[in-house]
Amino acid sequence: MIVTSLKTRADATAIPPSWIPNPISLQAFASILAPGTATPVLQWFANSMVAAALNATLVVITASLAAYPLARMQFRGKNFVFVIIVATLLVPPVILVIPNYLIVSELGWLNSLVAIIIPTAASAFGVFFMRQFFVGLPVELEEAARLDGANRFVIFTQVVLPLAKPALATLALLAFLGNWNDFLWPVYVLFSPEVQTLPAGLSTLQSANAVRYDLLMAGAVVASVPVLALFIFLQRFIIEGVSRSGVKG
């Protein structure tokens, strides 16, 4: 992908293909990143960053708030609620496209980033994932805080959430990747080129540029950079979340 993005248009389709671009060219990047083009890749990039970041933030908030009562609090019907939440994971997402589209249309969110941020802000997987992590935390830490006079909300925000940073970082990364890579839903609800996200927008490069492989690969490189950077930044938290139960030291 990187090698092809650094080739000229002729070199990208040459037979046999070469591993080393000759000459090395940045024309593909200049073409897709140039302002005022029919394919505003920089705008798509910004849209994807905003949508994925806000969606990941909402997923982490809603999942942690829903998971903690299911892990620690006792109330009637708790197990039934948890089973229903987990059961929604068995529903294929494509089945929800039409009802979600009708809801988004009634709310007036079509052709806006809100349409790809809000509908997936409540994640059943996120609730399940965070609940399992909270269950594994030592309850003695919360009991000690309760003896010191802390209420349930203080225990959740100042004791539980700091211990859950690895799980929160992992869930945020998964939610970010899910929104960043989503293709089908943005195609249905985003119509104008200026509000498209990167995966949906890059698909137009084929028809708009008659399969310019150098441009396609340059766009793919641009789409890969934030994902790789985010993983490198969060990998310590991900490894920590897998390797320990949540107690430091």
One Martini backbone bead per residue (centre of mass of N, CA, C, O) as a GRO file, in nm:
protein
  249
    1MET     BB    1   0.060   0.061  -0.023
    2ILE     BB    2   0.299   0.255   0.012
    3VAL     BB    3   0.440   0.202  -0.254
    4THR     BB    4   0.205   0.283  -0.444
    5SER     BB    5   0.171   0.579  -0.329
    6LEU     BB    6   0.484   0.643  -0.453
    7LYS     BB    7   0.375   0.633  -0.733
    8THR     BB    8   0.305   0.659  -1.037
    9ARG     BB    9   0.059   0.601  -1.253
   10ALA     BB   10   0.226   0.412  -1.437
   11ASP     BB   11   0.377   0.244  -1.214
   12ALA     BB   12   0.114   0.127  -1.069
   13THR     BB   13   0.046  -0.045  -1.368
   14ALA     BB   14   0.287  -0.205  -1.402
   15ILE     BB   15   0.438  -0.473  -1.605
   16PRO     BB   16   0.585  -0.562  -1.372
   17PRO     BB   17   0.593  -0.511  -1.055
   18SER     BB   18   0.734  -0.288  -0.816
   19TRP     BB   19   0.891  -0.231  -0.502
   20ILE     BB   20   1.045   0.021  -0.620
   21PRO     BB   21   1.014   0.335  -0.672
   22ASN     BB   22   1.048   0.475  -1.023
   23PRO     BB   23   0.997   0.726  -0.905
   24ILE     BB   24   0.954   0.905  -0.626
   25SER     BB   25   0.612   0.998  -0.547
   26LEU     BB   26   0.370   1.269  -0.426
   27GLN     BB   27   0.122   1.310  -0.619
   28ALA     BB   28  -0.108   1.155  -0.481
   29PHE     BB   29  -0.118   1.331  -0.225
   30ALA     BB   30  -0.154   1.603  -0.372
   31SER     BB   31  -0.427   1.531  -0.506
   32ILE     BB   32  -0.605   1.449  -0.242
   33LEU     BB   33  -0.504   1.721  -0.063
   34ALA     BB   34  -0.616   1.921  -0.240
   35PRO     BB   35  -0.782   2.195  -0.264
   36GLY     BB   36  -1.093   2.192  -0.439
   37THR     BB   37  -1.180   1.911  -0.478
   38ALA     BB   38  -1.397   1.635  -0.536
   39THR     BB   39  -1.195   1.501  -0.302
   40PRO     BB   40  -1.212   1.583   0.036
   41VAL     BB   41  -1.002   1.430   0.239
   42LEU     BB   42  -0.960   1.625   0.476
   43GLN     BB   43  -1.260   1.642   0.549
   44TRP     BB   44  -1.302   1.342   0.595
   45PHE     BB   45  -1.095   1.317   0.818
   46ALA     BB   46  -1.227   1.515   1.015
   47ASN     BB   47  -1.499   1.372   1.034
   48SER     BB   48  -1.390   1.102   1.144
   49MET     BB   49  -1.257   1.211   1.398
   50VAL     BB   50  -1.504   1.335   1.531
   51ALA     BB   51  -1.694   1.091   1.527
   52ALA     BB   52  -1.509   0.880   1.669
   53ALA     BB   53  -1.446   1.038   1.928
   54LEU     BB   54  -1.739   1.088   2.026
   55ASN     BB   55  -1.834   0.796   2.020
   56ALA     BB   56  -1.623   0.680   2.218
   57THR     BB   57  -1.702   0.859   2.456
   58LEU     BB   58  -1.999   0.763   2.479
   59VAL     BB   59  -1.943   0.463   2.516
   60VAL     BB   60  -1.782   0.484   2.779
   61ILE     BB   61  -1.999   0.622   2.946
   62THR     BB   62  -2.244   0.427   2.908
   63ALA     BB   63  -2.102   0.160   2.981
   64SER     BB   64  -2.003   0.229   3.269
   65LEU     BB   65  -2.284   0.314   3.387
   66ALA     BB   66  -2.420   0.031   3.323
   67ALA     BB   67  -2.209  -0.180   3.444
   68TYR     BB   68  -2.185  -0.120   3.748
   69PRO     BB   69  -2.466  -0.211   3.848
   70LEU     BB   70  -2.434  -0.505   3.725
   71ALA     BB   71  -2.179  -0.567   3.922
   72ARG     BB   72  -2.272  -0.430   4.228
   73MET     BB   73  -2.570  -0.405   4.225
   74GLN     BB   74  -2.892  -0.460   4.384
   75PHE     BB   75  -3.167  -0.574   4.176
   76ARG     BB   76  -3.446  -0.625   4.023
   77GLY     BB   77  -3.362  -0.784   3.719
   78LYS     BB   78  -3.056  -0.784   3.653
   79ASN     BB   79  -3.011  -1.047   3.489
   80PHE     BB   80  -3.220  -0.985   3.271
   81VAL     BB   81  -3.090  -0.729   3.162
   82PHE     BB   82  -2.821  -0.858   3.085
   83VAL     BB   83  -2.934  -1.066   2.886
   84ILE     BB   84  -3.061  -0.863   2.690
   85ILE     BB   85  -2.804  -0.716   2.616
   86VAL     BB   86  -2.648  -0.964   2.510
   87ALA     BB   87  -2.865  -1.055   2.296
   88THR     BB   88  -2.812  -0.813   2.094
   89LEU     BB   89  -2.548  -0.945   1.973
   90LEU     BB   90  -2.723  -1.148   1.781
   91VAL     BB   91  -2.789  -0.905   1.610
   92PRO     BB   92  -2.771  -0.804   1.305
   93PRO     BB   93  -2.689  -0.490   1.201
   94VAL     BB   94  -2.842  -0.485   0.920
   95ILE     BB   95  -3.135  -0.495   1.043
   96LEU     BB   96  -3.106  -0.181   1.162
   97VAL     BB   97  -3.098   0.017   0.924
   98ILE     BB   98  -3.393   0.098   0.871
   99PRO     BB   99  -3.490   0.187   1.154
  100ASN     BB  100  -3.259   0.391   1.195
  101TYR     BB  101  -3.324   0.565   0.952
  102LEU     BB  102  -3.608   0.653   1.042
  103ILE     BB  103  -3.520   0.788   1.303
  104VAL     BB  104  -3.315   0.989   1.186
  105SER     BB  105  -3.519   1.126   0.999
  106GLU     BB  106  -3.721   1.225   1.220
  107LEU     BB  107  -3.479   1.395   1.368
  108GLY     BB  108  -3.296   1.541   1.138
  109TRP     BB  109  -2.991   1.383   1.082
  110LEU     BB  110  -2.948   1.390   0.803
  111ASN     BB  111  -2.648   1.482   0.677
  112SER     BB  112  -2.495   1.421   0.959
  113LEU     BB  113  -2.281   1.337   1.219
  114VAL     BB  114  -2.500   1.250   1.422
  115ALA     BB  115  -2.585   0.984   1.262
  116ILE     BB  116  -2.280   0.846   1.350
  117ILE     BB  117  -2.283   0.890   1.673
  118ILE     BB  118  -2.552   0.809   1.831
  119PRO     BB  119  -2.665   0.514   1.753
  120THR     BB  120  -2.371   0.384   1.886
  121ALA     BB  121  -2.342   0.492   2.194
  122ALA     BB  122  -2.482   0.217   2.271
  123SER     BB  123  -2.303  -0.064   2.397
  124ALA     BB  124  -2.327  -0.395   2.455
  125PHE     BB  125  -2.031  -0.471   2.460
  126GLY     BB  126  -1.943  -0.253   2.659
  127VAL     BB  127  -2.107  -0.355   2.896
  128PHE     BB  128  -1.988  -0.637   2.909
  129PHE     BB  129  -1.689  -0.560   2.933
  130MET     BB  130  -1.710  -0.377   3.193
  131ARG     BB  131  -1.851  -0.577   3.378
  132GLN     BB  132  -1.622  -0.788   3.383
  133PHE     BB  133  -1.415  -0.594   3.506
  134PHE     BB  134  -1.566  -0.510   3.767
  135VAL     BB  135  -1.591  -0.797   3.887
  136GLY     BB  136  -1.261  -0.824   3.916
  137LEU     BB  137  -1.271  -0.628   4.135
  138PRO     BB  138  -1.203  -0.545   4.446
  139VAL     BB  139  -1.441  -0.491   4.694
  140GLU     BB  140  -1.265  -0.375   4.930
  141LEU     BB  141  -1.217  -0.091   4.815
  142GLU     BB  142  -1.514   0.002   4.837
  143GLU     BB  143  -1.555  -0.056   5.137
  144ALA     BB  144  -1.342   0.143   5.237
  145ALA     BB  145  -1.475   0.397   5.114
  146ARG     BB  146  -1.744   0.364   5.269
  147LEU     BB  147  -1.617   0.394   5.556
  148ASP     BB  148  -1.518   0.698   5.472
  149GLY     BB  149  -1.806   0.818   5.332
  150ALA     BB  150  -1.859   0.719   5.054
  151ASN     BB  151  -2.039   0.721   4.789
  152ARG     BB  152  -2.127   0.573   4.500
  153PHE     BB  153  -2.021   0.795   4.306
  154VAL     BB  154  -1.741   0.829   4.431
  155ILE     BB  155  -1.650   0.539   4.395
  156PHE     BB  156  -1.677   0.533   4.088
  157THR     BB  157  -1.492   0.791   4.014
  158GLN     BB  158  -1.234   0.743   4.241
  159VAL     BB  159  -1.196   0.415   4.223
  160VAL     BB  160  -1.293   0.254   3.970
  161LEU     BB  161  -1.203   0.417   3.717
  162PRO     BB  162  -0.894   0.424   3.769
  163LEU     BB  163  -0.876   0.104   3.754
  164ALA     BB  164  -1.024   0.109   3.448
  165LYS     BB  165  -0.834   0.229   3.227
  166PRO     BB  166  -0.765  -0.013   3.045
  167ALA     BB  167  -1.060  -0.074   2.965
  168LEU     BB  168  -1.133   0.207   2.857
  169ALA     BB  169  -0.913   0.216   2.638
  170THR     BB  170  -1.003  -0.034   2.484
  171LEU     BB  171  -1.294   0.058   2.425
  172ALA     BB  172  -1.218   0.319   2.278
  173LEU     BB  173  -1.064   0.183   2.049
  174LEU     BB  174  -1.293   0.002   1.942
  175ALA     BB  175  -1.494   0.233   1.888
  176PHE     BB  176  -1.319   0.395   1.698
  177LEU     BB  177  -1.279   0.174   1.484
  178GLY     BB  178  -1.576   0.121   1.420
  179ASN     BB  179  -1.635   0.412   1.318
  180TRP     BB  180  -1.397   0.453   1.119
  181ASN     BB  181  -1.473   0.179   0.939
  182ASP     BB  182  -1.741   0.263   0.860
  183PHE     BB  183  -1.956   0.229   0.561
  184LEU     BB  184  -2.264   0.176   0.532
  185TRP     BB  185  -2.402   0.397   0.705
  186PRO     BB  186  -2.283   0.658   0.573
  187VAL     BB  187  -2.401   0.600   0.290
  188TYR     BB  188  -2.707   0.634   0.388
  189VAL     BB  189  -2.679   0.934   0.564
  190LEU     BB  190  -2.460   1.053   0.362
  191PHE     BB  191  -2.446   1.288   0.081
  192SER     BB  192  -2.242   1.498   0.111
  193PRO     BB  193  -1.907   1.548   0.060
  194GLU     BB  194  -1.852   1.734   0.327
  195VAL     BB  195  -1.982   1.483   0.528
  196GLN     BB  196  -1.801   1.269   0.478
  197THR     BB  197  -1.628   0.991   0.530
  198LEU     BB  198  -1.349   0.821   0.457
  199PRO     BB  199  -1.450   0.540   0.361
  200ALA     BB  200  -1.681   0.651   0.179
  201GLY     BB  201  -1.507   0.852   0.011
  202LEU     BB  202  -1.290   0.654  -0.108
  203SER     BB  203  -1.493   0.498  -0.295
  204THR     BB  204  -1.498   0.741  -0.514
  205LEU     BB  205  -1.217   0.709  -0.650
  206GLN     BB  206  -1.283   0.501  -0.860
  207SER     BB  207  -1.495   0.660  -1.030
  208ALA     BB  208  -1.351   0.946  -1.038
  209ASN     BB  209  -1.047   0.791  -1.136
  210ALA     BB  210  -1.035   0.521  -1.282
  211VAL     BB  211  -0.857   0.351  -1.105
  212ARG     BB  212  -0.641   0.498  -0.902
  213TYR     BB  213  -0.406   0.338  -0.725
  214ASP     BB  214  -0.239   0.569  -0.608
  215LEU     BB  215  -0.482   0.712  -0.472
  216LEU     BB  216  -0.594   0.478  -0.305
  217MET     BB  217  -0.332   0.429  -0.138
  218ALA     BB  218  -0.310   0.712  -0.022
  219GLY     BB  219  -0.580   0.704   0.127
  220ALA     BB  220  -0.511   0.454   0.302
  221VAL     BB  221  -0.278   0.583   0.453
  222VAL     BB  222  -0.437   0.812   0.583
  223ALA     BB  223  -0.638   0.612   0.733
  224SER     BB  224  -0.402   0.458   0.906
  225VAL     BB  225  -0.254   0.657   1.091
  226PRO     BB  226  -0.449   0.700   1.338
  227VAL     BB  227  -0.470   0.403   1.419
  228LEU     BB  228  -0.170   0.352   1.478
  229ALA     BB  229  -0.132   0.584   1.680
  230LEU     BB  230  -0.345   0.489   1.886
  231PHE     BB  231  -0.223   0.213   1.947
  232ILE     BB  232   0.054   0.309   2.045
  233PHE     BB  233  -0.064   0.486   2.279
  234LEU     BB  234  -0.258   0.229   2.407
  235GLN     BB  235  -0.095  -0.043   2.447
  236ARG     BB  236  -0.033  -0.032   2.749
  237PHE     BB  237  -0.331  -0.052   2.845
  238ILE     BB  238  -0.406  -0.313   2.702
  239ILE     BB  239  -0.196  -0.497   2.832
  240GLU     BB  240  -0.278  -0.432   3.125
  241GLY     BB  241  -0.574  -0.535   3.104
  242VAL     BB  242  -0.488  -0.837   3.040
  243SER     BB  243  -0.255  -0.890   3.281
  244ARG     BB  244  -0.467  -0.771   3.490
  245SER     BB  245  -0.720  -0.702   3.748
  246GLY     BB  246  -0.672  -0.375   3.866
  247VAL     BB  247  -0.416  -0.388   4.054
  248LYS     BB  248  -0.181  -0.203   4.183
  249GLY     BB  249   0.135  -0.325   4.290
   0.00000   0.00000   0.00000
